[in-house]
Coordinates of C-alpha atoms in Angstrom, one line a residue:
M1057 CA 21.2 4.1 9.6
I1058 CA 19.5 6.8 11.7
D1059 CA 21.2 9.5 9.7
D1060 CA 19.9 7.9 6.5
V1061 CA 16.4 7.7 7.9
E1062 CA 16.6 11.4 8.8
A1063 CA 17.6 12.3 5.3
L1064 CA 14.6 10.5 3.8
V1065 CA 12.1 11.6 6.4
T1066 CA 13.1 15.3 6.0
A1067 CA 12.6 14.9 2.2
E1068 CA 8.8 15.1 2.5
S1069 CA 7.1 13.1 -0.3
P1070 CA 3.3 13.1 -0.3
T1071 CA 2.0 11.0 -3.2
S1072 CA 0.1 13.8 -4.8
D1073 CA 3.0 16.2 -4.9
V1074 CA 5.2 14.9 -7.8
D1075 CA 7.8 17.6 -7.4
A1076 CA 8.3 16.6 -3.7
V1077 CA 8.3 13.0 -4.6
A1078 CA 11.1 13.7 -7.2
R1079 CA 13.2 15.5 -4.6
C1080 CA 12.9 12.5 -2.2
A1081 CA 13.7 10.2 -5.1
T1082 CA 16.9 12.1 -5.6
V1083 CA 17.9 11.7 -2.0
L1084 CA 17.1 8.0 -2.1
A1085 CA 19.0 7.5 -5.4
A1086 CA 22.1 9.0 -3.8
L1087 CA 21.7 6.8 -0.7
G1088 CA 21.3 3.7 -2.7
T1089 CA 24.2 4.6 -5.0
R1090 CA 26.5 5.2 -2.0
L1091 CA 25.6 1.9 -0.3
T1092 CA 25.6 -0.4 -3.4
G1093 CA 28.0 1.3 -5.8
R1094 CA 25.3 1.3 -8.5
S1095 CA 23.1 4.2 -9.7
P1096 CA 19.4 3.5 -10.3
E1097 CA 17.5 3.8 -13.5
W1098 CA 14.9 6.6 -13.3
L1099 CA 11.6 5.2 -14.7
Q1100 CA 9.4 8.2 -15.3
D1101 CA 7.5 7.9 -18.6
T1102 CA 4.5 9.6 -17.1
G1103 CA 6.6 12.2 -15.3
R1104 CA 6.3 10.4 -11.9
P1105 CA 9.6 8.9 -10.8
H1106 CA 10.2 5.3 -9.9
L1107 CA 13.7 3.9 -9.2
R1108 CA 15.1 0.5 -10.2
W1109 CA 18.5 -1.0 -9.4
R1110 CA 19.3 -4.1 -11.4
F1111 CA 22.3 -6.3 -10.4
G1112 CA 23.3 -8.8 -13.0
G1113 CA 20.3 -10.6 -14.4
G1114 CA 18.3 -9.4 -11.4
D1115 CA 15.9 -12.4 -11.8
R1116 CA 16.4 -14.2 -8.5
V1117 CA 14.8 -11.8 -6.0
L1118 CA 12.9 -8.5 -6.2
L1119 CA 13.1 -6.1 -3.3
L1120 CA 10.0 -3.9 -3.4
G1121 CA 9.3 -0.6 -1.6
H1122 CA 7.8 2.9 -2.0
L1123 CA 9.0 6.3 -1.1
D1124 CA 5.7 8.3 -1.1
T1125 CA 3.8 8.9 2.1
V1126 CA 0.4 10.1 3.2
W1127 CA 1.9 13.2 5.0
P1128 CA 1.5 16.6 3.2
V1129 CA 4.5 18.9 2.8
G1130 CA 4.9 20.9 6.0
S1131 CA 4.1 18.0 8.4
L1132 CA 7.6 18.2 9.8
A1133 CA 6.6 21.4 11.6
A1134 CA 4.3 19.5 13.9
H1135 CA 6.0 16.1 13.7
P1136 CA 9.7 16.8 13.5
F1137 CA 12.2 14.0 13.0
A1138 CA 13.5 12.9 16.4
V1139 CA 15.0 10.0 18.3
T1140 CA 14.1 9.8 22.0
D1141 CA 14.8 6.8 24.2
G1142 CA 15.3 4.5 21.3
V1143 CA 12.2 5.5 19.5
L1144 CA 12.5 7.3 16.1
T1145 CA 9.6 9.6 15.0
G1146 CA 8.7 11.7 12.0
P1147 CA 6.2 11.6 9.1
G1148 CA 6.7 8.5 7.0
C1149 CA 9.4 7.0 9.1
F1150 CA 7.5 3.8 9.7
D1151 CA 5.6 3.7 6.4
M1152 CA 8.1 3.1 5.0
K1153 CA 11.3 5.2 4.8
A1154 CA 13.1 3.3 7.6
G1155 CA 12.4 0.1 5.6
L1156 CA 14.1 1.6 2.6
V1157 CA 17.2 2.4 4.7
Q1158 CA 17.2 -1.2 6.0
L1159 CA 17.0 -2.4 2.4
F1160 CA 20.1 -0.6 1.2
H1161 CA 22.2 -1.3 4.4
A1162 CA 21.3 -5.0 4.0
L1163 CA 22.6 -5.0 0.4
A1164 CA 25.7 -3.1 1.4
S1165 CA 26.6 -6.0 3.7
L1166 CA 26.6 -8.6 0.9
D1167 CA 29.6 -9.4 -1.3
D1168 CA 27.6 -10.3 -4.4
L1169 CA 24.3 -8.8 -5.5
D1170 CA 24.0 -10.7 -8.8
G1171 CA 20.4 -11.7 -9.3
V1172 CA 18.9 -8.9 -7.2
T1173 CA 16.5 -6.2 -8.4
V1174 CA 15.3 -3.3 -6.3
L1175 CA 12.2 -1.4 -7.3
V1176 CA 11.1 1.7 -5.4
T1177 CA 7.9 3.3 -6.5
S1178 CA 6.3 6.7 -5.7
D1179 CA 2.5 6.1 -5.8
E1180 CA 1.7 3.2 -3.5
E1181 CA -0.2 5.3 -1.0
G1182 CA -2.5 6.5 -3.9
G1183 CA -3.2 3.0 -5.2
S1184 CA -0.2 2.4 -7.5
A1185 CA -2.1 3.2 -10.7
D1186 CA 1.0 4.5 -12.4
S1187 CA 3.4 1.7 -11.2
R1188 CA 1.2 -1.4 -11.1
A1189 CA 2.2 -2.7 -14.6
L1190 CA 5.8 -2.1 -13.8
I1191 CA 5.5 -4.0 -10.5
E1192 CA 3.7 -6.9 -12.1
D1193 CA 6.3 -7.1 -15.0
E1194 CA 9.2 -7.2 -12.5
A1195 CA 7.4 -9.8 -10.4
R1196 CA 6.9 -12.1 -13.4
R1197 CA 10.6 -12.2 -14.2
T1198 CA 11.8 -13.0 -10.7
G1199 CA 11.7 -16.0 -8.4
A1200 CA 10.6 -14.3 -5.2
V1201 CA 9.5 -10.9 -3.9
L1202 CA 10.4 -9.4 -0.6
V1203 CA 8.3 -6.3 0.3
L1204 CA 9.7 -3.7 2.7
E1205 CA 6.4 -2.6 4.2
A1206 CA 6.5 -1.9 7.9
A1207 CA 5.9 -4.5 10.6
E1208 CA 3.6 -3.7 13.5
G1209 CA 5.0 -5.5 16.5
G1210 CA 7.6 -7.2 14.4
A1211 CA 5.2 -9.7 12.7
L1212 CA 5.8 -10.3 9.0
K1213 CA 2.8 -10.0 6.7
T1214 CA 2.0 -13.6 5.6
E1215 CA -1.5 -12.8 4.2
R1216 CA -3.2 -9.7 3.0
K1217 CA -6.8 -9.2 1.9
G1218 CA -7.6 -8.0 -1.6
A1219 CA -9.0 -4.5 -1.9
S1220 CA -11.8 -3.2 -4.1
L1221 CA -12.8 0.5 -4.3
Y1222 CA -16.1 1.9 -5.5
D1223 CA -17.9 5.2 -6.0
L1224 CA -21.7 5.1 -6.0
T1225 CA -23.6 8.1 -7.4
V1226 CA -27.3 8.5 -6.8
T1227 CA -29.3 10.8 -9.2
G1228 CA -32.7 12.1 -8.1
R1229 CA -34.8 15.2 -8.9
A1230 CA -34.6 18.5 -7.1
A1231 CA -37.7 20.3 -5.8
H1232 CA -38.5 23.0 -3.2
A1233 CA -38.5 21.2 0.2
G1234 CA -41.3 23.5 1.6
L1235 CA -43.5 24.2 -1.4
E1236 CA -43.6 20.9 -3.3
P1237 CA -41.3 18.2 -1.9
E1238 CA -43.5 15.6 -3.5
R1239 CA -42.3 16.6 -6.9
G1240 CA -38.7 15.7 -6.1
V1241 CA -36.9 12.4 -5.9
N1242 CA -34.8 12.6 -2.7
A1243 CA -31.3 11.4 -3.4
T1244 CA -30.4 11.5 0.3
T1245 CA -33.3 9.1 1.1
E1246 CA -32.2 6.8 -1.8
L1247 CA -28.6 6.9 -0.5
A1248 CA -29.8 5.8 2.9
H1249 CA -31.3 2.7 1.4
Q1250 CA -28.2 2.0 -0.6
I1251 CA -25.9 2.4 2.5
L1252 CA -27.8 -0.3 4.3
A1253 CA -27.8 -2.5 1.2
V1254 CA -24.0 -2.1 0.8
D1255 CA -23.3 -2.7 4.5
G1256 CA -25.4 -5.9 4.2
L1257 CA -22.9 -7.4 1.8
T1258 CA -20.3 -7.9 4.5
D1259 CA -19.6 -11.6 5.4
R1260 CA -17.4 -11.7 8.5
A1261 CA -17.3 -15.5 8.5
A1262 CA -15.6 -15.3 5.1
G1263 CA -13.4 -12.4 6.3
T1264 CA -15.1 -10.0 3.9
T1265 CA -15.9 -6.4 4.8
V1266 CA -17.9 -4.0 2.7
T1267 CA -17.7 -0.6 4.3
P1268 CA -19.6 2.5 3.3
T1269 CA -17.2 5.3 4.0
V1270 CA -17.4 8.9 2.7
A1271 CA -21.0 10.1 1.9
G1272 CA -22.4 13.3 0.7
A1273 CA -25.7 14.8 -0.6
G1274 CA -27.6 18.0 -1.1
T1275 CA -27.0 21.7 -1.7
T1276 CA -29.2 23.7 0.6
R1277 CA -31.5 23.0 3.5
N1278 CA -34.7 23.8 1.7
T1279 CA -34.0 21.8 -1.5
V1280 CA -34.8 18.2 -2.1
P1281 CA -31.4 16.9 -3.1
D1282 CA -31.0 15.6 -6.7
T1283 CA -27.5 14.0 -6.2
A1284 CA -25.8 12.0 -3.6
S1285 CA -22.5 10.0 -3.4
L1286 CA -21.0 7.2 -1.5
Q1287 CA -17.4 5.7 -1.4
I1288 CA -17.2 2.0 -0.6
D1289 CA -14.2 0.1 0.7
V1290 CA -14.2 -3.7 0.2
R1291 CA -11.6 -6.1 1.7
A1292 CA -11.7 -9.9 1.0
R1293 CA -9.4 -12.9 1.5
T1294 CA -10.2 -14.5 -1.9
E1295 CA -10.8 -13.3 -5.4
R1296 CA -14.0 -15.3 -5.4
E1297 CA -15.3 -13.0 -2.6
Q1298 CA -14.2 -9.9 -4.5
L1299 CA -16.2 -11.1 -7.4
R1300 CA -19.3 -11.9 -5.3
V1301 CA -19.3 -8.4 -3.9
D1302 CA -18.6 -6.8 -7.3
T1303 CA -21.5 -8.6 -8.8
A1304 CA -23.8 -7.7 -5.9
L1305 CA -22.9 -4.0 -6.1
R1306 CA -23.5 -3.9 -9.8
A1307 CA -26.9 -5.5 -9.2
L1308 CA -28.1 -2.8 -6.7
T1309 CA -31.5 -1.4 -7.5
C1310 CA -33.3 1.8 -6.5
A1311 CA -35.8 1.9 -3.7
L1312 CA -37.4 5.2 -5.0
D1313 CA -39.2 5.6 -8.3
G1314 CA -37.3 8.0 -10.5
A1315 CA -33.9 7.5 -8.8
R1316 CA -30.9 6.3 -10.7
L1317 CA -27.6 4.6 -9.6
T1318 CA -24.2 4.8 -11.2
L1319 CA -21.3 2.7 -9.9
D1320 CA -17.7 3.3 -10.8
G1321 CA -14.6 1.3 -9.6
G1322 CA -13.8 -2.3 -9.0
P1323 CA -11.1 -4.6 -7.6
N1324 CA -7.9 -2.6 -6.9
R1325 CA -5.6 -5.2 -5.4
P1326 CA -5.9 -9.0 -5.5
P1327 CA -5.4 -10.9 -2.3
L1328 CA -2.0 -12.0 -1.0
P1329 CA -2.9 -15.6 0.1
A1330 CA -1.1 -17.4 2.8
G1331 CA 0.1 -20.0 0.3
S1332 CA 2.1 -17.3 -1.6
S1333 CA 4.2 -16.5 1.5
A1334 CA 4.4 -19.9 3.2
G1335 CA 7.8 -21.1 1.8
L1336 CA 9.5 -17.7 2.2
F1337 CA 8.2 -17.3 5.7
A1338 CA 9.5 -20.7 6.7
L1339 CA 12.9 -19.8 5.3
A1340 CA 12.8 -16.4 7.0
G1341 CA 12.0 -18.1 10.3
E1342 CA 15.0 -20.5 10.0
L1343 CA 17.3 -17.6 9.2
H1344 CA 15.9 -15.4 12.0
T1345 CA 16.6 -18.2 14.5
A1346 CA 20.1 -18.8 13.1
L1347 CA 20.9 -15.1 13.6
G1348 CA 20.0 -15.5 17.2
L1349 CA 16.9 -13.3 16.9
G1350 CA 14.5 -15.9 18.3
P1351 CA 11.2 -17.1 16.8
L1352 CA 9.6 -15.1 14.0
R1353 CA 5.9 -14.2 13.9
G1354 CA 3.6 -13.8 11.0
A1355 CA 0.2 -12.0 10.7
A1356 CA -2.7 -11.9 8.4
V1357 CA -3.9 -8.3 7.8
G1358 CA -6.6 -6.4 6.0
G1359 CA -4.5 -3.7 4.6
G1360 CA -3.1 -4.0 1.1
S1361 CA 0.3 -3.3 -0.4
D1362 CA 2.1 -3.7 -3.7
G1363 CA 2.9 -7.2 -2.5
N1364 CA -0.8 -8.0 -3.4
F1365 CA 0.1 -7.3 -7.1
T1366 CA 3.2 -9.6 -7.1
A1367 CA 1.3 -12.4 -5.4
G1368 CA -1.5 -11.8 -7.9
V1369 CA 0.8 -12.7 -10.8
G1370 CA 1.9 -15.9 -9.1
T1371 CA 5.3 -15.0 -7.6
P1372 CA 6.0 -16.1 -4.1
T1373 CA 5.9 -13.0 -1.9
L1374 CA 6.8 -12.2 1.7
D1375 CA 5.7 -8.8 3.1
G1376 CA 6.4 -6.8 6.2
L1377 CA 10.2 -7.0 6.1
G1378 CA 10.5 -3.2 6.8
A1379 CA 10.8 -1.3 10.0
V1380 CA 9.4 -2.5 13.4
G1381 CA 7.3 0.0 15.2
G1382 CA 3.7 1.3 14.8
G1383 CA 1.4 4.2 14.2
A1384 CA 1.3 4.1 10.4
H1385 CA -0.5 7.2 9.0
A1386 CA -1.0 8.5 12.5
D1387 CA 0.4 11.1 14.9
D1388 CA 2.2 8.4 16.9
E1389 CA 4.0 6.9 13.9
H1390 CA 7.3 5.6 15.2
V1391 CA 10.2 3.1 14.6
L1392 CA 12.1 1.1 17.2
V1393 CA 15.7 2.0 16.6
A1394 CA 17.1 -1.2 18.1
E1395 CA 15.3 -3.3 15.5
L1396 CA 16.8 -1.5 12.5
P1397 CA 20.1 -3.5 12.3
A1398 CA 18.3 -6.8 13.2
R1399 CA 15.8 -6.5 10.4
A1400 CA 18.6 -5.4 8.0
A1401 CA 20.5 -8.6 8.9
L1402 CA 17.4 -10.8 8.3
L1403 CA 16.8 -9.2 5.0
A1404 CA 20.5 -9.6 4.0
A1405 CA 20.4 -13.3 4.9
L1406 CA 17.2 -13.8 2.9
V1407 CA 18.5 -12.1 -0.1
D1408 CA 21.8 -14.0 0.0
E1409 CA 19.9 -17.3 0.3
L1410 CA 17.5 -16.5 -2.5
R1411 CA 20.1 -15.0 -4.7
G1412 CA 22.3 -18.0 -4.5
R1413 CA 19.5 -20.5 -5.5
S1414 CA 19.6 -21.8 -9.1

């Protein structure tokens, strides 16, 4: 398993580099073929590759993962693949290449894969714009979805917030800041008002966060700025809260006469509610105990995954079945080697149980 993780990690695959993603997909296709005896379908109508393995009808359980990472090509120079004292490191090892290795080793341990579909996409870290329809179509035709996203501290993801993404543009009027600033409409000042208004939409009691993130304005020190921009990240436990925030953002008004606002974006991922995962998590807990692995923990998290899409179309979904470790997207990204076979065994037991159900 370590050798297979190394092969994937050293095939660097940032989402934005389609050629690099395709090279990594070739490595993964060979790995999956070797372990399951079945070659994948290459789904790349737009030029971006996604891989699908279908066994028999493939309509009992969908295993879902992604091979793209947030790490640019060349990251291996500063973050080489390594295993030290039982800790595996390297860009993308935790999120989520070790999870993909666990997936195929789990399948390799089973005698019958009839009813199983595996879908590995290549744009999850960028928002899944290319693969969303494919993911949702696969989820609609299956009875359950198991997502191979990583597990911080070993806890499965039983609930995920929905995510909405927005870009707010302020248009003002330029003027000389020293000679006649009164003739301008200061987009930076208007942006300051909007940032406070946006931040005020947060409702922590409801679990909703509305976060102004990237902001920019102006061209030169002595010019009243005529444009400004703001990126907004929204996380909510319910679609009702997503709608509330969406409505409020679209109702924003200017504080300065002569300023204009333009809002782009909207809900990106629906929530993965606890009810969607409850049955699968209970089953996973029973199997985890039967395997002698002790009690299984679950966690509600703010981050989204492609499991949000599968839960959004009504298919029971359990997330966080990938590698155990930490440091996703960070310099200390790592995987606990001892957990690799244990998590593969749990996944195999889950697949076998779900695959065998009528």
